[in-house]
CSV table of C-alpha atoms in Angstrom, one decimal:
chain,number,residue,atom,x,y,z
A,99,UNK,CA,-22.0,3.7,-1.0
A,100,UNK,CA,-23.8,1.1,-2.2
A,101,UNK,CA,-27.1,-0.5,-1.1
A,102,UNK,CA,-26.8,-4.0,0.3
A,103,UNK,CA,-29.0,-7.0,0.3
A,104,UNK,CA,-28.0,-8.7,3.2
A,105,UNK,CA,-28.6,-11.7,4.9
A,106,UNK,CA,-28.1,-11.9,8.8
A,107,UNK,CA,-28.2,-14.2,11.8
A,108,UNK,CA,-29.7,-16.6,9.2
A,109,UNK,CA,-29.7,-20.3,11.1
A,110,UNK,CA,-29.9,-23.9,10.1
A,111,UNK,CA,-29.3,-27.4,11.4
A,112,UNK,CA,-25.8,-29.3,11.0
A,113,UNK,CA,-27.8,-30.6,8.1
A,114,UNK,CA,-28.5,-26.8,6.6
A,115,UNK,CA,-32.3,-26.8,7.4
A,116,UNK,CA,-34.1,-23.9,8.4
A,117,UNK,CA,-37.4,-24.8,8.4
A,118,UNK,CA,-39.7,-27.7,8.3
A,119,UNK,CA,-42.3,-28.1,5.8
A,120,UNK,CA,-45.7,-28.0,7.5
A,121,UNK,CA,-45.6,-24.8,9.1
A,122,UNK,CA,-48.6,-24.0,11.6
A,123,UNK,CA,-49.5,-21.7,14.2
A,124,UNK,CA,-48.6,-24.1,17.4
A,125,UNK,CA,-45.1,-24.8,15.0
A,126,UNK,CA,-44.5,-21.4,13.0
A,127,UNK,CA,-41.2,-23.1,12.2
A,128,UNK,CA,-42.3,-26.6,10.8
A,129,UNK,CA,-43.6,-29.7,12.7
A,130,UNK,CA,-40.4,-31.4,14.5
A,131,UNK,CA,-38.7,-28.0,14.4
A,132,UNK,CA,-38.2,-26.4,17.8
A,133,UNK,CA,-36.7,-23.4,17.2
A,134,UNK,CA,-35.5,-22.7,20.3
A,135,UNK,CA,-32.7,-25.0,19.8
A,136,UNK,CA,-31.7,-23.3,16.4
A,137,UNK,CA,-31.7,-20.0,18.6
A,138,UNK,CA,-30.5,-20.7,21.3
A,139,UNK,CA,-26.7,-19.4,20.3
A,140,UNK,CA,-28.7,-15.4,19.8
A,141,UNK,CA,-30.8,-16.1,22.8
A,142,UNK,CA,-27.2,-16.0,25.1
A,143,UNK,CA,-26.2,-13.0,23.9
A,144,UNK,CA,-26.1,-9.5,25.3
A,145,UNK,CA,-27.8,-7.9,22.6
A,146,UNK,CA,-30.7,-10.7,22.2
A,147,UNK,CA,-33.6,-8.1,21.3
A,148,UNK,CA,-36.3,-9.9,23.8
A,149,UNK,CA,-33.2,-9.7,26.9
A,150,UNK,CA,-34.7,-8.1,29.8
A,151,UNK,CA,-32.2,-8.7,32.3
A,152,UNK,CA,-28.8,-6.8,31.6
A,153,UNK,CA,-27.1,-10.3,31.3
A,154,UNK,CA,-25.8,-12.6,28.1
A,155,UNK,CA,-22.5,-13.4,27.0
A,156,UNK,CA,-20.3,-10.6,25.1
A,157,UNK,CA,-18.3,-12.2,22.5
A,158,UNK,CA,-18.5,-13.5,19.2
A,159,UNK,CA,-21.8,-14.5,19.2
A,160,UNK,CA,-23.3,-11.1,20.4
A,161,UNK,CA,-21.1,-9.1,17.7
A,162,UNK,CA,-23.2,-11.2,15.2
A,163,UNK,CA,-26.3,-10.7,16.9
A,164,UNK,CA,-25.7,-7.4,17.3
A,165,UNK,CA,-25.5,-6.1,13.7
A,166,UNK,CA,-28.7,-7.2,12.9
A,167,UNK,CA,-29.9,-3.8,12.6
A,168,UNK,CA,-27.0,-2.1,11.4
A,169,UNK,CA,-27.3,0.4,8.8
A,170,UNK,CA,-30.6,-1.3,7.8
A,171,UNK,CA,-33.2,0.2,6.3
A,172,UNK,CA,-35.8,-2.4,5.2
A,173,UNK,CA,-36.3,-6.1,5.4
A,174,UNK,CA,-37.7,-7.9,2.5
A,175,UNK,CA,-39.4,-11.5,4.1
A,176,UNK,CA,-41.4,-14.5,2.6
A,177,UNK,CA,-44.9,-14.7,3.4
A,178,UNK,CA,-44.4,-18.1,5.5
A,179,UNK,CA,-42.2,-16.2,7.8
A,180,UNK,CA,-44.8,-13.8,8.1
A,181,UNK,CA,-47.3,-16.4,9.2
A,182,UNK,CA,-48.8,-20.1,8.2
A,183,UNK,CA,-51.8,-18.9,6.2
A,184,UNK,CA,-51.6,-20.2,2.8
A,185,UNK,CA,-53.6,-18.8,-0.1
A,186,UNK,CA,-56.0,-16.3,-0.3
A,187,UNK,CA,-56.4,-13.8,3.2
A,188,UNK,CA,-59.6,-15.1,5.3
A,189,UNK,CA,-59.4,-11.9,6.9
A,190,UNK,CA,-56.3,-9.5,8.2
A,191,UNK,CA,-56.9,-10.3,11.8
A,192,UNK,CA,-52.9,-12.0,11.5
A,193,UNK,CA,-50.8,-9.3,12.3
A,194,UNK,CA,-47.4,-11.4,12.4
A,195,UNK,CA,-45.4,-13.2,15.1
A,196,UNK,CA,-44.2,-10.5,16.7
A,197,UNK,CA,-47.0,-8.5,18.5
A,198,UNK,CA,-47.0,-5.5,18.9
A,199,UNK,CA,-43.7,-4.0,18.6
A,200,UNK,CA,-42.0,-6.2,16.2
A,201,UNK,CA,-38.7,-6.8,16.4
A,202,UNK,CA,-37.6,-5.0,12.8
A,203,UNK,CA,-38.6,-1.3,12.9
A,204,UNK,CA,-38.4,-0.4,9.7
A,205,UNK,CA,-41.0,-1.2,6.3
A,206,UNK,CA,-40.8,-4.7,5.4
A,207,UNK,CA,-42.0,-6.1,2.4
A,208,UNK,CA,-44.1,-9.4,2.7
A,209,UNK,CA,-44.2,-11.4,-0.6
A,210,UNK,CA,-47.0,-12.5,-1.5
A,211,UNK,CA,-49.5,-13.0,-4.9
A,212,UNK,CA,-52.6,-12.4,-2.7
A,213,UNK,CA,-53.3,-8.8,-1.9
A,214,UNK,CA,-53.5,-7.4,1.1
A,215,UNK,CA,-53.3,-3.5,2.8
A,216,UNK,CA,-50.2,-2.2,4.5
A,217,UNK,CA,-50.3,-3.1,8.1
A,218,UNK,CA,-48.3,-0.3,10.6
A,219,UNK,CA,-47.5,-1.6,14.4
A,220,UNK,CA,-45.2,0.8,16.2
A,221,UNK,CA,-42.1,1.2,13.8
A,222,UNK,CA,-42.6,-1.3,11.5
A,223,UNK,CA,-44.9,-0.9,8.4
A,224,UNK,CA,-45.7,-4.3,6.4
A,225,UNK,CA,-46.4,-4.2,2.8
A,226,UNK,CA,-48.1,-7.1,0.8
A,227,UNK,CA,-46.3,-7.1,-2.5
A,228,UNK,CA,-45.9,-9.4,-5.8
A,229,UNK,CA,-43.5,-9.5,-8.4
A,230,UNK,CA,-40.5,-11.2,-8.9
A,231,UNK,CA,-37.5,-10.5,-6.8
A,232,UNK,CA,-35.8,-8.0,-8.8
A,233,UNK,CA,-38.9,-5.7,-8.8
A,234,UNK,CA,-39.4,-6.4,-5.2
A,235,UNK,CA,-36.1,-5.6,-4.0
A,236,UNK,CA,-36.0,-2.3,-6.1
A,237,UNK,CA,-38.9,-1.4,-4.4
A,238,UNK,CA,-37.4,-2.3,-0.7
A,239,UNK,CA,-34.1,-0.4,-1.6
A,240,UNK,CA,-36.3,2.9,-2.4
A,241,UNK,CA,-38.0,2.5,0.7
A,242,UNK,CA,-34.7,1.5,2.7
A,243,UNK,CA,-33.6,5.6,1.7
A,244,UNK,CA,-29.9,4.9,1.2
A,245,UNK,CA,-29.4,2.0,3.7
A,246,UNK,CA,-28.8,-1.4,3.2
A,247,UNK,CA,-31.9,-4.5,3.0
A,248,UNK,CA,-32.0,-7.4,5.0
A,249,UNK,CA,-33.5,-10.3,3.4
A,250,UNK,CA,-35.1,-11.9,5.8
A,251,UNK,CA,-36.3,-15.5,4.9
A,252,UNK,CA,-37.9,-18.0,5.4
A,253,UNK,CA,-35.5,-20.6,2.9
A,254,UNK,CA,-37.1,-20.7,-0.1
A,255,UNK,CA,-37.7,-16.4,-0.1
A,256,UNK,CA,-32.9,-17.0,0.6
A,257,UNK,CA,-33.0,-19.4,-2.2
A,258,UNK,CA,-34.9,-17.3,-4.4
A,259,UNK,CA,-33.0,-14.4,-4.3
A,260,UNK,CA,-29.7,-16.2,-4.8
A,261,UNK,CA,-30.6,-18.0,-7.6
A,262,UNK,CA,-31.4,-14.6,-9.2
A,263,UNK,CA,-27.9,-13.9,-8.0
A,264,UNK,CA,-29.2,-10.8,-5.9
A,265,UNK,CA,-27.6,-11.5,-2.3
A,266,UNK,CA,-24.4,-9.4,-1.6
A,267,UNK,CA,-23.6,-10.9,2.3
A,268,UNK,CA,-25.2,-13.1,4.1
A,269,UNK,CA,-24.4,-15.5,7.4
A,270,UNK,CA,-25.5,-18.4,8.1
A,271,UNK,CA,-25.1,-20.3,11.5
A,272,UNK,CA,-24.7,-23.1,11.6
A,273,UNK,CA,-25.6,-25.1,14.8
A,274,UNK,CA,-25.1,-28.4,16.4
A,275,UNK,CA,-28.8,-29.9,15.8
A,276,UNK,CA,-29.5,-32.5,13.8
A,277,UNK,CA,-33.4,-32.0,12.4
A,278,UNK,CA,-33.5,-34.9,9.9
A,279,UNK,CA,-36.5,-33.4,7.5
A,280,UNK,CA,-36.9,-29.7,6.5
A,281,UNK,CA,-35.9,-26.9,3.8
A,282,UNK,CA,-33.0,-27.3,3.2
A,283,UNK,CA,-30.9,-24.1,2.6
A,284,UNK,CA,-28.0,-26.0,1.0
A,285,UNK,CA,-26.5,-29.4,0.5
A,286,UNK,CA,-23.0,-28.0,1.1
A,287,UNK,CA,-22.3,-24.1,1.8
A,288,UNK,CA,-19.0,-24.8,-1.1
A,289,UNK,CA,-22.2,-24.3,-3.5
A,290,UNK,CA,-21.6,-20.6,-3.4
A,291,UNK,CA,-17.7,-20.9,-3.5
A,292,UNK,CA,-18.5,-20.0,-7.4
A,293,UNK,CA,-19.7,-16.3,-7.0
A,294,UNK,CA,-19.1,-15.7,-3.2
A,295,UNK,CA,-15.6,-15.4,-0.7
A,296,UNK,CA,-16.7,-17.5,2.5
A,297,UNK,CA,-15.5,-17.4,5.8
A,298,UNK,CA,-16.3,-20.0,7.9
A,299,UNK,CA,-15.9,-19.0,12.1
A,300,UNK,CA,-16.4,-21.4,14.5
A,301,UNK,CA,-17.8,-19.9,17.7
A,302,UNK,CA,-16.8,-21.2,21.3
A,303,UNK,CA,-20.7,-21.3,21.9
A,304,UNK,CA,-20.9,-24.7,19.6
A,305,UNK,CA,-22.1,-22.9,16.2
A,306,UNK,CA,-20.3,-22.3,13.0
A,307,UNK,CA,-20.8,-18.5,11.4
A,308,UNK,CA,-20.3,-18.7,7.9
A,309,UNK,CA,-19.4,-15.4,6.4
A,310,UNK,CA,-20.3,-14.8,2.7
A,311,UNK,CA,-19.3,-11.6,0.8
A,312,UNK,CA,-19.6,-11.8,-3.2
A,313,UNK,CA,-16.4,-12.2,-5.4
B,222,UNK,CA,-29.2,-0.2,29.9
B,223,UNK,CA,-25.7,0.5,31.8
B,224,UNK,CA,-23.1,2.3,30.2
B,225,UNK,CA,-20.4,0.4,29.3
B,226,UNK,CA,-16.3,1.4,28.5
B,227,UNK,CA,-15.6,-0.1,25.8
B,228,UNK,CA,-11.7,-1.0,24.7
B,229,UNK,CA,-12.2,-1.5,20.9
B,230,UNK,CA,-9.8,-3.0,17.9
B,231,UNK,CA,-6.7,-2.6,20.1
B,232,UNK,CA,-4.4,-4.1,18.2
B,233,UNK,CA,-0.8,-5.9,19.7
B,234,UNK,CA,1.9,-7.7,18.6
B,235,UNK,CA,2.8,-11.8,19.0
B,236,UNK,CA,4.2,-10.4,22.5
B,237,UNK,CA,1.9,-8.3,23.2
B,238,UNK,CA,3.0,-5.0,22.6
B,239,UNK,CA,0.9,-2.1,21.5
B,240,UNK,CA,3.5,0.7,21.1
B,241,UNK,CA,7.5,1.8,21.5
B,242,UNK,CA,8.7,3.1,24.1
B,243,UNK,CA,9.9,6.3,22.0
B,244,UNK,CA,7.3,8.0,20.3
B,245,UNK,CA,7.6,11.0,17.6
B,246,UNK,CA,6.3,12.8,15.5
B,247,UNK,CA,7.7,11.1,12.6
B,248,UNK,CA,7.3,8.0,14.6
B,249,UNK,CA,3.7,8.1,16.2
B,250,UNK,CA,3.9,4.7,17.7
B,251,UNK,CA,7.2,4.3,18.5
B,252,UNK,CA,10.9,3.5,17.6
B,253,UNK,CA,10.6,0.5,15.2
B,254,UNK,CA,7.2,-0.2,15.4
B,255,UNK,CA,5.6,0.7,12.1
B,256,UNK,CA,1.8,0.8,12.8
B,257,UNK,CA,1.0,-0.5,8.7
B,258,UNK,CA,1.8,-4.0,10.4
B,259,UNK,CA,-0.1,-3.9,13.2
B,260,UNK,CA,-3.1,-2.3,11.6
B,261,UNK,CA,-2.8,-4.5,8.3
B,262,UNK,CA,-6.0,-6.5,9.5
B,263,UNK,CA,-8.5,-3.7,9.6
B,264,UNK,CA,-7.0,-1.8,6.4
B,265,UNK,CA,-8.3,-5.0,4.5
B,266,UNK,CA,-11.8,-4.9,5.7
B,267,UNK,CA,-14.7,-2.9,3.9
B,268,UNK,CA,-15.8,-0.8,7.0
B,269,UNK,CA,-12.3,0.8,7.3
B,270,UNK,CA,-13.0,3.9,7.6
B,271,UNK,CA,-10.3,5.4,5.5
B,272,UNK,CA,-11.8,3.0,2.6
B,273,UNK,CA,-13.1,5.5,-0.6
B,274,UNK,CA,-12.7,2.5,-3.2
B,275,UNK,CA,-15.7,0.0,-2.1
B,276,UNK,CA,-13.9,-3.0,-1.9
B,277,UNK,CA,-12.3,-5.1,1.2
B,278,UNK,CA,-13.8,-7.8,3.0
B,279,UNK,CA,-16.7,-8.4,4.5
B,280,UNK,CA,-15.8,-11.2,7.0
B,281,UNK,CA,-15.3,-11.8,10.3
B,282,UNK,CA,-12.4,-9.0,11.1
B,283,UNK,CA,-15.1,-6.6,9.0
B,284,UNK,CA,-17.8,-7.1,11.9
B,285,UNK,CA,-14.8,-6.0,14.4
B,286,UNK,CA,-13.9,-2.8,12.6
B,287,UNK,CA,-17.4,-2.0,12.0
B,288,UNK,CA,-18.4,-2.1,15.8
B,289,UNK,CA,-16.2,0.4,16.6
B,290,UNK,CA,-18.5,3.3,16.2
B,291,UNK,CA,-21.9,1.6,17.5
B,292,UNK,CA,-23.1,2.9,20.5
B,293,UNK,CA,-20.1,5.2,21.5
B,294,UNK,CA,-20.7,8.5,22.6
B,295,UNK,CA,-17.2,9.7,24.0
B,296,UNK,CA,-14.0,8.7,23.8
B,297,UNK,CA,-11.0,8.6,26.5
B,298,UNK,CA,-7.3,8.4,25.4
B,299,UNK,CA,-4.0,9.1,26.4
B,300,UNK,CA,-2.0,12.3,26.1
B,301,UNK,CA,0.5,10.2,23.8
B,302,UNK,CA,-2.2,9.1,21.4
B,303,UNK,CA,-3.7,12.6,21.0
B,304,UNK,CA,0.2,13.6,19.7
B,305,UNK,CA,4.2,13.1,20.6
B,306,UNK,CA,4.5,16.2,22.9
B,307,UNK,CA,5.8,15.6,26.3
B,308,UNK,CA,5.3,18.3,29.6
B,309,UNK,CA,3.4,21.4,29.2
B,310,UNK,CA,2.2,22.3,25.8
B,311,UNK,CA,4.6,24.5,24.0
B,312,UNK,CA,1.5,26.4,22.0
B,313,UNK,CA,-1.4,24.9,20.8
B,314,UNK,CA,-1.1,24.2,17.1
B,315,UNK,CA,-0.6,20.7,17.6
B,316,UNK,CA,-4.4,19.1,16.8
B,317,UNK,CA,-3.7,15.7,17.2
B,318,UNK,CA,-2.9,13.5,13.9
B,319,UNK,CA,-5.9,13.1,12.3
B,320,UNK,CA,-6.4,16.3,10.1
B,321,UNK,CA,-9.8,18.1,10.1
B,322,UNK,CA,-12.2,15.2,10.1
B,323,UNK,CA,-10.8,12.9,13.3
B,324,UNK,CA,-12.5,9.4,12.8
B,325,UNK,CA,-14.2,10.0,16.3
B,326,UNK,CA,-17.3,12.3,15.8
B,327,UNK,CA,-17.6,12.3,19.6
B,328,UNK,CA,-16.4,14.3,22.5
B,329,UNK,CA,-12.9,13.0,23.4
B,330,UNK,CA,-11.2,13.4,27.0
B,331,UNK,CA,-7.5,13.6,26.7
B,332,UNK,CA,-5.8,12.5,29.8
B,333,UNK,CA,-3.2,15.3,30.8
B,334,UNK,CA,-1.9,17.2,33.2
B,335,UNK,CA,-1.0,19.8,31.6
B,336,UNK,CA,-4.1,22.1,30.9
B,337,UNK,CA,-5.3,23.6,27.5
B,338,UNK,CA,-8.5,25.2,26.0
B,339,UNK,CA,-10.7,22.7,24.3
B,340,UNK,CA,-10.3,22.1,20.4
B,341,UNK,CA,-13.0,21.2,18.3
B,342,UNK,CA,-12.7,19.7,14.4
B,343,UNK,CA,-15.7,18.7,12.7
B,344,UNK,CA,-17.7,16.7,15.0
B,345,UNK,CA,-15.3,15.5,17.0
B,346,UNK,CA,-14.4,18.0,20.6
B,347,UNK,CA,-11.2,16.9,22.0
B,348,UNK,CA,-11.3,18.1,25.8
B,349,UNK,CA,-7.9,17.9,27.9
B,350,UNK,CA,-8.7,16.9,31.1
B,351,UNK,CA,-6.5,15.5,34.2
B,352,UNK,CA,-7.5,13.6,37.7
B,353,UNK,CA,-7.6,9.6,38.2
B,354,UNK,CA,-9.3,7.3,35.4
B,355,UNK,CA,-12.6,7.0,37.8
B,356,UNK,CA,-13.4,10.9,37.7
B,357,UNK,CA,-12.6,10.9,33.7
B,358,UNK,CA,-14.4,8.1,33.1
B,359,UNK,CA,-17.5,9.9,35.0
B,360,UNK,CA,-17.2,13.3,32.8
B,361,UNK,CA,-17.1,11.2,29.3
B,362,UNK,CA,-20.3,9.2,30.7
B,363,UNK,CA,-21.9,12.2,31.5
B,364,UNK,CA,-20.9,13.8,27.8
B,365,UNK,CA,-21.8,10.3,26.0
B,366,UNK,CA,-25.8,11.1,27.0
B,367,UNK,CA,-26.6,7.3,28.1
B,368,UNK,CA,-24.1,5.7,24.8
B,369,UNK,CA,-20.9,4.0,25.7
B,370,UNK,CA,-17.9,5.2,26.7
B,371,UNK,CA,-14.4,3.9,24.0
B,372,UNK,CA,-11.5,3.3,26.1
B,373,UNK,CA,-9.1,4.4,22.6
B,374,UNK,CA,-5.5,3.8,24.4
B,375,UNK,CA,-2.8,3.8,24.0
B,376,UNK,CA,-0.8,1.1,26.1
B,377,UNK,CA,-0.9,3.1,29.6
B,378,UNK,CA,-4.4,4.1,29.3
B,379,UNK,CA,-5.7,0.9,29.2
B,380,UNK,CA,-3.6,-0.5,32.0
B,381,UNK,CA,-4.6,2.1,34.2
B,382,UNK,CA,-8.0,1.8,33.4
B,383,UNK,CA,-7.8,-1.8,33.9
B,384,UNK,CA,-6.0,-1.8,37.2
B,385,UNK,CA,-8.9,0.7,38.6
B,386,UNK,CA,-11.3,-2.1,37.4
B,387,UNK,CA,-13.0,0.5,35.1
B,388,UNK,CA,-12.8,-1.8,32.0
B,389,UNK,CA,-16.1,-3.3,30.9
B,390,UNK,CA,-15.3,-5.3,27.6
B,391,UNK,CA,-12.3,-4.9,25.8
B,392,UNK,CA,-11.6,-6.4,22.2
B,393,UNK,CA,-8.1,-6.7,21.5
B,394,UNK,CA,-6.7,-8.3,18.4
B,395,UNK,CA,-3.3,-10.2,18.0
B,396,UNK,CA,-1.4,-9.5,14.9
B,397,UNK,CA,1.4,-12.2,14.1
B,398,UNK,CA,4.2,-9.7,14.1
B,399,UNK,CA,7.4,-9.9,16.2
B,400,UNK,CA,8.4,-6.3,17.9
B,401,UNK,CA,11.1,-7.1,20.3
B,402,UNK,CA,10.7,-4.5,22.7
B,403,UNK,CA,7.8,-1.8,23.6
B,404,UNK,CA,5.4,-1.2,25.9
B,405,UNK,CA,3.3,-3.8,27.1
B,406,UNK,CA,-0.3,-4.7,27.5
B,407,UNK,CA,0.4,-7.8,28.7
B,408,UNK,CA,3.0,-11.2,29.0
B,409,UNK,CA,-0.5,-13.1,28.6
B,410,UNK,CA,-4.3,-12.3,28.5
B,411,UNK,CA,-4.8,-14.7,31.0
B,412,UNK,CA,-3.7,-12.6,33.1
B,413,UNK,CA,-7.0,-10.9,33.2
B,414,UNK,CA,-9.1,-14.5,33.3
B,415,UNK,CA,-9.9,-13.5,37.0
B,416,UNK,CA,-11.9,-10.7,36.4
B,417,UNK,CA,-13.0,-11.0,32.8
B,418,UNK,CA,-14.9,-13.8,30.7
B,419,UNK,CA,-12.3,-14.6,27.4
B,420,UNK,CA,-13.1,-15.8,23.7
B,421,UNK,CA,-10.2,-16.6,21.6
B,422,UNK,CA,-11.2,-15.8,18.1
B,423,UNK,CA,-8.7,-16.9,15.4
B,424,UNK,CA,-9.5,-14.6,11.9
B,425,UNK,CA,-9.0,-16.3,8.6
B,426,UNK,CA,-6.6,-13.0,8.1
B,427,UNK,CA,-4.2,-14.6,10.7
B,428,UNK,CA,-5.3,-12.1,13.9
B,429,UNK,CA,-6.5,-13.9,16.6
B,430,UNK,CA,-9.6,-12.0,18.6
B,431,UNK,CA,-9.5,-12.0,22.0
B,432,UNK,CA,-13.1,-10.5,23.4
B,433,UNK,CA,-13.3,-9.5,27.0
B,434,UNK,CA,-16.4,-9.0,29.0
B,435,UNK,CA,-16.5,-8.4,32.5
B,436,UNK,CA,-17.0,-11.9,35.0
């Protein structure tokens, strides 16, 4: 079986934005970016990780959500999803979003050309790496022991890896929110209609999945 | 986290039929019903599990099929899915009609009245077990440890499970095929709208979704 490099639960505005472009600590997502309202669709769901409260919708939307970890065995991410610092580490008191049980349990590999050590909270080892995508994703798949990689994001990290043509699925939602400035994932998902099959699901929560699988 | 039963990729006609009424062994579904139609839309995916050649798609009906084994640990079914036989079992060579590697890897808990030792193949322990769908449903819990519990039909199972109110979400898909006469799940799934929240989920394939979970 082979190793994927999969994308999943990956979500942009109406306009395909994922992000904003002046990403700080009070905004990790970008000023004029609430993320909330690009998550909110997850957030519903059953299987929404954070859930507490044995509620959340069942259907569509929590399938999706709930193969996030499936069969996954590392997560490859860009350093901006990892946090706002930019440039050289100050120090390594930045351990991530997530506190202290993050969300991915498994290694994930943070790119990034300024060194750094591995960082280990509960289940889930970062490791600072360099290279180009190729290299980095060979090194995720060894580490990922015969299951699949998620490629994480943010944007630019997706757009990376597809234009060196290394993404086998991915899905993208799309939701109902209009952000006006940002990275933009795409102009139009038919740009991949060249070397991927696409589905594209509309949900009865409001957001469009779009399926991609490579021809 | 409760445990849940589970009906999953129960697959019906346009009418709503799951099975004939005269099941055999060269016939495992019935007098005219030949299952290839009905099961068309998860043959085509990637995660069938009958797949060796590493193809098939990797859309929406793809994240059905693939759900099937997450989080189950037992299975329930019918006597007439476990095999054609009718009243008390001749002998016991009969091991149901899946060879020596049945796609459950689970404890199952054959509904029947008629008693027999337990059988095990592989990974899978098939368990023939009689009294009302509440006291089954309470020894596969107790064998799942914590996992799920896959309601796995056929037709009869699922009513009764159903008109106990034992049914926690149920996924059954719609094929676009014409059977005439069998037995029924249902004349409509709104019939179930009382008790259970419903998403209608046409597939690009041409099966329509229906996902149940429990008001």
């Amino acid at each position: 079986m082979a190793q994927l490099l999969r994308v999943q639960n990956f979500t942009v505005s109406s306009e395909g934005i994922g992000a904003g472009e002046d990403q700080t600590l009070e905004n990790p997502f970008g000023h004029g970016i609430d993320p909330s309202k690009l998550f909110t669709w997850a957030g519903a769901t059953a299987s929404w990780p954070m859930r507490t409260d044995g509620g959340g919708s069942r259907g569509l939307d929590d399938y999706l959500t709930r193969d996030y970890p499936r069969n996954i065995g590392a997560e490859i991410m860009g350093r901006n999803k990892f946090g706002p610092q930019r440039g050289p580490w100050q120090n390594h008191e930045w351990r991530g979003w997530w506190g202290d049980e993050p969300p991915f349990h498994t290694p994930v590999f943070v790119m990034t050309h300024h060194e750094r050590p591995s960082l280990t909270l509960s289940d889930t080892t970062f490791h600072f790496v360099s290279g180009d995508p190729a290299t980095i994703l060979e090194q995720a798949r060894e580490a990922a022991q015969g299951k699949d990689v998620r490629l994480g994001g943010g944007v630019s990290t997706v757009r990376q890896f597809l234009d060196a043509d290394l993404v086998d699925t991915m899905h993208v939602v799309v939701t109902p929110v209009k952000l006006g400035s940002g990275l933009r994932l795409w102009e139009s998902p038919d740009e991949l209609l060249d070397r991927f099959h696409l589905e594209v699901v509309p949900s009865p929560s409001g957001v469009t999945h779009h399926l991609f699988w490579r021809k």
